[in-house]
Tab-separated table of C-alpha atoms in Angstrom:
chain	number	residue	atom	x	y	z
A	24	UNK	CA	-6.137	58.996	31.022
A	25	UNK	CA	-6.482	56.709	33.773
A	26	UNK	CA	-4.034	54.214	32.637
A	27	UNK	CA	-5.075	50.728	32.339
A	28	UNK	CA	-8.384	51.070	33.819
A	29	UNK	CA	-9.575	53.822	31.311
A	30	UNK	CA	-12.315	54.033	28.947
A	31	UNK	CA	-10.653	53.583	25.447
A	32	UNK	CA	-12.912	56.421	23.856
A	33	UNK	CA	-12.128	60.147	22.901
A	34	UNK	CA	-14.670	62.727	24.024
A	35	UNK	CA	-15.332	63.768	20.287
A	36	UNK	CA	-16.861	60.173	19.535
A	37	UNK	CA	-19.731	60.690	22.368
A	38	UNK	CA	-22.860	61.213	21.086
A	39	UNK	CA	-24.623	61.262	24.452
A	40	UNK	CA	-24.399	59.845	27.866
A	41	UNK	CA	-26.869	58.050	29.805
A	42	UNK	CA	-27.016	57.979	33.554
A	43	UNK	CA	-29.014	55.050	34.818
A	44	UNK	CA	-29.876	55.202	38.688
A	45	UNK	CA	-32.240	53.089	40.876
A	46	UNK	CA	-33.247	49.127	40.002
A	47	UNK	CA	-32.741	49.534	36.309
A	48	UNK	CA	-28.763	49.738	37.251
A	49	UNK	CA	-29.229	45.753	37.638
A	50	UNK	CA	-29.571	45.636	33.663
A	51	UNK	CA	-25.822	45.947	33.707
A	52	UNK	CA	-24.535	44.268	36.715
A	53	UNK	CA	-25.060	43.344	40.082
A	54	UNK	CA	-22.366	45.464	41.520
A	55	UNK	CA	-23.910	49.079	40.198
A	56	UNK	CA	-25.128	50.222	43.716
A	57	UNK	CA	-24.486	53.804	42.665
A	58	UNK	CA	-25.920	53.656	38.993
A	59	UNK	CA	-24.366	52.968	35.907
A	60	UNK	CA	-22.774	55.656	33.130
A	61	UNK	CA	-23.364	54.764	29.800
A	62	UNK	CA	-21.606	56.253	26.744
A	63	UNK	CA	-23.249	56.223	23.264
A	64	UNK	CA	-21.669	56.453	20.299
A	65	UNK	CA	-22.175	55.884	16.458
A	66	UNK	CA	-19.813	53.178	16.268
A	67	UNK	CA	-22.459	51.245	14.940
A	68	UNK	CA	-25.481	52.771	13.610
A	69	UNK	CA	-29.125	51.646	14.761
A	70	UNK	CA	-30.752	54.290	12.831
A	71	UNK	CA	-29.955	55.789	9.202
A	72	UNK	CA	-27.967	58.981	9.227
A	73	UNK	CA	-29.876	62.215	8.537
A	74	UNK	CA	-27.020	63.157	5.881
A	75	UNK	CA	-24.870	61.195	3.123
A	76	UNK	CA	-21.387	62.254	4.905
A	77	UNK	CA	-21.024	64.283	8.085
A	78	UNK	CA	-17.739	64.797	10.460
A	79	UNK	CA	-16.072	66.532	13.251
A	80	UNK	CA	-12.809	67.416	14.500
A	81	UNK	CA	-11.214	68.482	17.596
A	82	UNK	CA	-7.855	69.696	18.771
A	83	UNK	CA	-6.325	70.510	22.473
A	84	UNK	CA	-3.662	71.682	24.040
A	85	UNK	CA	-2.551	71.744	27.640
A	86	UNK	CA	0.022	74.008	29.419
A	87	UNK	CA	0.723	71.630	32.570
A	88	UNK	CA	2.079	68.767	30.590
A	89	UNK	CA	2.729	70.108	27.042
A	90	UNK	CA	-0.356	67.972	26.187
A	91	UNK	CA	-1.451	67.703	22.759
A	92	UNK	CA	-4.311	65.748	21.455
A	93	UNK	CA	-6.779	65.678	18.093
A	94	UNK	CA	-9.392	63.446	16.863
A	95	UNK	CA	-11.359	63.187	13.594
A	96	UNK	CA	-14.676	61.242	12.788
A	97	UNK	CA	-16.682	60.616	9.500
A	98	UNK	CA	-19.649	58.960	8.872
A	99	UNK	CA	-22.850	58.840	6.761
A	100	UNK	CA	-25.130	56.446	4.897
A	101	UNK	CA	-26.438	55.724	1.765
A	102	UNK	CA	-29.867	53.877	1.098
A	103	UNK	CA	-30.039	51.029	3.829
A	104	UNK	CA	-26.333	51.506	4.801
A	105	UNK	CA	-24.342	53.072	7.313
A	106	UNK	CA	-20.778	53.416	8.151
A	107	UNK	CA	-18.416	55.415	10.571
A	108	UNK	CA	-14.619	55.849	11.169
A	109	UNK	CA	-12.966	57.940	13.709
A	110	UNK	CA	-9.208	57.960	15.130
A	111	UNK	CA	-7.656	59.930	17.957
A	112	UNK	CA	-4.190	60.691	19.384
A	113	UNK	CA	-3.013	62.119	22.513
A	114	UNK	CA	0.592	62.906	23.741
A	115	UNK	CA	1.932	64.362	26.836
A	116	UNK	CA	5.162	65.185	29.018
A	117	UNK	CA	5.736	64.933	32.733
A	118	UNK	CA	3.167	66.998	34.769
A	119	UNK	CA	4.339	70.246	36.044
A	120	UNK	CA	3.619	70.516	39.598
A	121	UNK	CA	4.108	73.449	42.497
A	122	UNK	CA	6.976	72.088	44.863
A	123	UNK	CA	8.313	68.618	45.423
A	124	UNK	CA	7.248	65.289	44.399
A	125	UNK	CA	8.035	63.432	47.468
A	126	UNK	CA	5.911	64.074	50.535
A	127	UNK	CA	7.128	65.999	53.289
A	128	UNK	CA	7.388	63.338	55.464
A	129	UNK	CA	9.442	60.757	53.230
A	130	UNK	CA	12.063	64.143	52.755
A	131	UNK	CA	12.202	64.597	56.373
A	132	UNK	CA	12.791	60.891	56.864
A	133	UNK	CA	15.588	60.844	54.119
A	134	UNK	CA	17.178	64.035	55.576
A	135	UNK	CA	17.177	62.519	59.081
A	136	UNK	CA	18.637	59.424	57.507
A	137	UNK	CA	21.578	61.354	55.625
A	138	UNK	CA	22.326	63.070	58.830
A	139	UNK	CA	22.769	59.796	60.777
A	140	UNK	CA	24.739	58.314	58.131
A	141	UNK	CA	26.873	61.514	57.883
A	142	UNK	CA	26.345	61.855	54.165
A	143	UNK	CA	25.136	64.954	52.389
A	144	UNK	CA	21.732	65.773	52.400
A	145	UNK	CA	19.907	64.120	49.420
A	146	UNK	CA	18.239	66.384	46.368
A	147	UNK	CA	14.588	65.894	45.618
A	148	UNK	CA	12.602	65.926	42.369
A	149	UNK	CA	10.612	69.408	42.223
A	150	UNK	CA	8.617	71.482	39.952
A	151	UNK	CA	7.530	68.079	37.928
A	152	UNK	CA	6.201	64.579	38.504
A	153	UNK	CA	8.887	61.821	37.108
A	154	UNK	CA	7.635	59.531	34.868
A	155	UNK	CA	4.065	60.982	34.013
A	156	UNK	CA	4.453	61.156	30.446
A	157	UNK	CA	1.793	59.363	28.270
A	158	UNK	CA	1.135	58.683	24.461
A	159	UNK	CA	-2.060	57.085	23.357
A	160	UNK	CA	-3.878	56.460	20.017
A	161	UNK	CA	-6.623	54.678	18.556
A	162	UNK	CA	-9.174	54.246	15.524
A	163	UNK	CA	-12.267	52.526	14.570
A	164	UNK	CA	-14.516	51.633	11.787
A	165	UNK	CA	-18.050	50.166	11.639
A	166	UNK	CA	-20.654	49.473	9.125
A	167	UNK	CA	-24.752	48.729	9.609
A	168	UNK	CA	-27.462	47.752	7.698
A	169	UNK	CA	-30.469	49.322	8.932
A	170	UNK	CA	-34.202	47.653	7.603
A	171	UNK	CA	-37.665	48.564	8.088
A	172	UNK	CA	-37.970	45.847	11.229
A	173	UNK	CA	-34.664	46.118	12.700
A	174	UNK	CA	-30.922	46.415	12.052
A	175	UNK	CA	-27.642	44.639	12.103
A	176	UNK	CA	-24.326	46.233	12.022
A	177	UNK	CA	-20.577	45.589	13.507
A	178	UNK	CA	-17.256	47.796	14.362
A	179	UNK	CA	-13.799	46.899	14.546
A	180	UNK	CA	-11.569	48.995	17.094
A	181	UNK	CA	-8.123	49.388	18.613
A	182	UNK	CA	-6.503	51.283	21.224
A	183	UNK	CA	-2.903	51.646	22.192
A	184	UNK	CA	-1.316	53.280	24.857
A	185	UNK	CA	2.262	53.874	26.406
A	186	UNK	CA	2.604	56.017	29.611
A	187	UNK	CA	4.931	55.813	32.666
A	188	UNK	CA	4.134	54.763	36.336
A	189	UNK	CA	5.087	57.695	38.785
A	190	UNK	CA	7.210	56.258	41.623
A	191	UNK	CA	6.009	55.824	45.261
A	192	UNK	CA	8.363	57.220	47.642
A	193	UNK	CA	9.718	53.566	48.490
A	194	UNK	CA	10.899	53.347	44.625
A	195	UNK	CA	12.027	57.062	44.160
A	196	UNK	CA	16.074	57.279	44.099
A	197	UNK	CA	16.835	60.495	45.980
A	198	UNK	CA	20.839	60.328	44.753
A	199	UNK	CA	21.931	63.636	43.579
A	200	UNK	CA	24.113	61.963	41.548
A	201	UNK	CA	21.282	60.121	39.768
A	202	UNK	CA	21.790	60.028	36.259
A	203	UNK	CA	19.445	59.892	32.997
A	204	UNK	CA	20.575	56.073	32.997
A	205	UNK	CA	18.942	55.298	36.491
A	206	UNK	CA	15.512	57.574	35.056
A	207	UNK	CA	15.292	54.763	32.444
A	208	UNK	CA	14.584	52.319	35.339
A	209	UNK	CA	11.175	53.762	35.839
A	210	UNK	CA	8.238	51.526	35.054
A	211	UNK	CA	6.060	52.182	31.742
A	212	UNK	CA	3.379	50.339	30.735
A	213	UNK	CA	2.533	49.347	26.850
A	214	UNK	CA	-0.845	48.429	26.385
A	215	UNK	CA	-2.812	47.425	23.523
A	216	UNK	CA	-6.333	46.294	22.799
A	217	UNK	CA	-8.490	45.031	20.141
A	218	UNK	CA	-12.088	44.749	19.499
A	219	UNK	CA	-14.722	43.285	17.084
A	220	UNK	CA	-18.351	44.465	18.579
A	221	UNK	CA	-21.754	43.179	16.857
A	222	UNK	CA	-24.961	44.720	17.486
A	223	UNK	CA	-28.452	43.811	15.911
A	224	UNK	CA	-31.912	44.301	16.836
A	225	UNK	CA	-35.611	43.947	16.014
A	226	UNK	CA	-37.403	47.251	16.089
A	227	UNK	CA	-40.952	46.472	15.346
A	228	UNK	CA	-43.206	44.339	17.818
A	229	UNK	CA	-43.362	40.665	18.094
A	230	UNK	CA	-45.334	38.678	19.588
A	231	UNK	CA	-45.558	39.704	23.776
A	232	UNK	CA	-42.204	42.005	22.850
A	233	UNK	CA	-41.890	45.549	21.538
A	234	UNK	CA	-38.178	45.214	20.565
A	235	UNK	CA	-35.129	43.009	20.835
A	236	UNK	CA	-31.971	43.843	21.113
A	237	UNK	CA	-28.307	41.052	20.825
A	238	UNK	CA	-24.725	42.457	21.565
A	239	UNK	CA	-21.619	40.760	21.243
A	240	UNK	CA	-18.214	41.631	22.065
A	241	UNK	CA	-14.854	39.870	21.127
A	242	UNK	CA	-11.906	41.514	22.875
A	243	UNK	CA	-8.175	40.928	23.054
A	244	UNK	CA	-6.363	42.845	26.127
A	245	UNK	CA	-2.559	42.887	26.657
A	246	UNK	CA	-0.349	45.127	28.532
A	247	UNK	CA	3.549	44.928	29.152
A	248	UNK	CA	5.418	46.265	32.278
A	249	UNK	CA	8.751	47.858	30.744
A	250	UNK	CA	11.635	47.939	33.363
A	251	UNK	CA	14.099	50.145	31.813
A	252	UNK	CA	14.801	48.188	28.389
A	253	UNK	CA	13.400	44.963	29.657
A	254	UNK	CA	9.818	43.617	29.677
A	255	UNK	CA	8.938	42.545	32.989
A	256	UNK	CA	5.514	41.035	33.248
A	257	UNK	CA	3.124	40.858	30.716
A	258	UNK	CA	-0.580	40.586	31.331
A	259	UNK	CA	-3.262	39.117	28.885
A	260	UNK	CA	-6.997	39.010	28.858
A	261	UNK	CA	-8.916	37.427	26.072
A	262	UNK	CA	-12.715	36.942	25.959
A	263	UNK	CA	-16.146	37.746	24.867
A	264	UNK	CA	-19.184	39.347	26.383
A	265	UNK	CA	-22.850	39.173	24.818
A	266	UNK	CA	-26.310	40.129	26.375
A	267	UNK	CA	-30.098	39.739	24.840
A	268	UNK	CA	-31.979	42.540	26.069
A	269	UNK	CA	-35.957	41.655	25.257
A	270	UNK	CA	-38.605	44.906	25.955
A	271	UNK	CA	-42.280	43.681	26.488
A	272	UNK	CA	-45.365	45.331	25.435
A	273	UNK	CA	-47.238	47.068	28.260
A	274	UNK	CA	-49.221	44.757	30.535
A	275	UNK	CA	-51.743	47.249	31.979
A	276	UNK	CA	-49.800	49.899	33.879
A	277	UNK	CA	-46.688	47.316	33.878
A	278	UNK	CA	-43.746	47.713	31.338
A	279	UNK	CA	-40.349	46.405	31.317
A	280	UNK	CA	-37.623	44.356	29.943
A	281	UNK	CA	-36.189	40.951	30.430
A	282	UNK	CA	-32.629	39.805	29.347
A	283	UNK	CA	-29.669	37.425	29.963
A	284	UNK	CA	-25.816	38.114	29.710
A	285	UNK	CA	-22.858	35.941	29.468
A	286	UNK	CA	-19.336	36.294	29.525
A	287	UNK	CA	-16.037	34.547	28.894
A	288	UNK	CA	-12.489	35.660	29.697
A	289	UNK	CA	-8.883	34.057	29.684
A	290	UNK	CA	-6.360	35.522	32.041
A	291	UNK	CA	-2.712	35.076	32.025
A	292	UNK	CA	0.112	36.803	33.581
A	293	UNK	CA	3.812	35.957	32.545
A	294	UNK	CA	6.789	37.337	34.246
A	295	UNK	CA	8.494	38.561	37.450
A	296	UNK	CA	5.401	39.928	39.289
A	297	UNK	CA	2.888	37.131	38.216
A	298	UNK	CA	1.251	36.234	41.255
A	299	UNK	CA	-1.993	35.176	39.470
A	300	UNK	CA	-2.211	31.958	38.031
A	301	UNK	CA	-3.994	31.666	34.675
A	302	UNK	CA	-7.603	31.687	34.806
A	303	UNK	CA	-10.952	30.898	32.903
A	304	UNK	CA	-13.818	32.640	33.887
A	305	UNK	CA	-17.190	32.101	32.728
A	306	UNK	CA	-20.370	34.304	33.990
A	307	UNK	CA	-23.900	34.145	33.490
A	308	UNK	CA	-26.995	36.290	34.130
A	309	UNK	CA	-30.507	36.924	33.891
A	310	UNK	CA	-31.890	40.301	34.499
A	311	UNK	CA	-35.549	41.814	34.899
A	312	UNK	CA	-36.626	45.257	35.281
A	313	UNK	CA	-40.282	46.646	35.351
A	314	UNK	CA	-41.937	49.890	35.868
A	315	UNK	CA	-45.627	50.184	36.911
A	316	UNK	CA	-47.131	53.857	36.153
A	317	UNK	CA	-49.563	55.646	38.874
A	318	UNK	CA	-48.596	59.123	37.727
A	319	UNK	CA	-47.254	60.995	39.351
A	320	UNK	CA	-45.897	58.077	41.234
A	321	UNK	CA	-43.743	55.182	39.368
A	322	UNK	CA	-42.773	52.352	41.182
A	323	UNK	CA	-39.714	50.174	39.955
A	324	UNK	CA	-38.355	46.787	40.642
A	325	UNK	CA	-35.282	45.250	39.388
A	326	UNK	CA	-33.932	41.964	40.128
A	327	UNK	CA	-30.738	39.862	38.815
A	328	UNK	CA	-29.269	36.420	39.136
A	329	UNK	CA	-25.469	35.918	38.542
A	330	UNK	CA	-23.518	32.893	38.572
A	331	UNK	CA	-19.534	32.786	37.998
A	332	UNK	CA	-16.953	29.650	37.511
A	333	UNK	CA	-13.323	30.129	37.643
A	334	UNK	CA	-11.127	27.388	36.503
A	335	UNK	CA	-7.185	27.424	37.186
A	336	UNK	CA	-5.515	26.703	34.245
A	337	UNK	CA	-2.426	25.154	35.744
A	338	UNK	CA	-3.290	21.386	35.352
A	339	UNK	CA	-4.424	21.062	38.969
A	340	UNK	CA	-8.113	20.962	38.216
A	341	UNK	CA	-8.832	23.924	40.955
A	342	UNK	CA	-12.257	25.792	40.242
A	343	UNK	CA	-14.568	27.874	42.084
A	344	UNK	CA	-18.168	28.282	41.945
A	345	UNK	CA	-20.128	31.383	43.350
A	346	UNK	CA	-23.742	32.928	42.726
A	347	UNK	CA	-25.142	36.329	43.814
A	348	UNK	CA	-28.958	37.611	43.633
A	349	UNK	CA	-29.728	41.306	43.607
A	350	UNK	CA	-32.901	42.812	44.187
A	351	UNK	CA	-33.738	46.664	43.905
A	352	UNK	CA	-37.368	48.525	44.653
A	353	UNK	CA	-37.904	52.329	44.312
A	354	UNK	CA	-40.413	54.969	43.707
A	355	UNK	CA	-40.339	58.165	41.753
A	356	UNK	CA	-42.621	61.076	42.462
A	357	UNK	CA	-42.608	63.515	39.539
A	358	UNK	CA	-43.503	66.890	41.525
A	359	UNK	CA	-43.792	68.770	38.252
A	360	UNK	CA	-41.739	69.098	34.769
A	361	UNK	CA	-38.582	69.985	36.724
A	362	UNK	CA	-38.851	68.635	39.846
A	363	UNK	CA	-38.722	64.779	41.332
A	364	UNK	CA	-38.488	62.609	44.356
A	365	UNK	CA	-36.905	59.100	44.276
A	366	UNK	CA	-36.273	56.736	46.816
A	367	UNK	CA	-34.248	53.155	45.900
A	368	UNK	CA	-33.612	50.259	48.291
A	369	UNK	CA	-31.347	47.469	47.373
A	370	UNK	CA	-29.856	44.119	48.342
């Protein structure tokens, strides 16, 4: 539920999860030193479903926050076409916790201050974490055409969330006379994301390549910081991300992939805490991953070149250009079917 940094997906939708480590992580970014967690769903089918119609559903409840969640999924196919629909919703109240919500050092400081001022000892919140309730929901629909040589599909999805930001010690109102009206001054986030994803690929060999895949995503993201009944700050981010992956045929013992990635985002913040100017960011990358098979030893090599341009959209003409080069090499020694040893060096 990790607020505005969460992956907007319910666990019911996950078909499988890939963990990519070592040089192969450079296929996805130059900062993924520890690896990449790749969540795969069927919102865009790349192969024909086995059944004309299938579905699944899940309902969950949690006692710690009176949480309730539900999700459902239906998908199927007919002829050369496949489709998918899903929806989910989650709600929860404030978290119940053992003891006080404030740290002991903060409580001692407040008590000492009250004694110095000759005021009554303050009362502190306990047994629950204020402003930690949340509600979120989302839905998606996808449609694909799958032929003998490739596929093409798209998916439209939306995610909404409304959640509270628990106050820090410096923000907390430790007044025993605190009313319901003051509790309404807590900051809550109203988040909305809309996406269009397109995925296409050639699955039959052509030229020196085994297969090719093109992905494009268009996103419109917005979240509002609501203070009491007023909107304090609005953050917006709109843009696209596209990538091309080409898997080449084995060249002796060597196999691998090359590709390119490009993205553009337009960021804007409006309101009391809009400390960042409006910007347009362009990113482009070329990447390479190769494996050399000397069973039981496999050598791996990854390389990536990234460029980034940030233009400040305030009429000043300010901009910033940067470039990055990432290199990684590794070896995997397969001891047997169960055990292997791996070593990676990255720069």
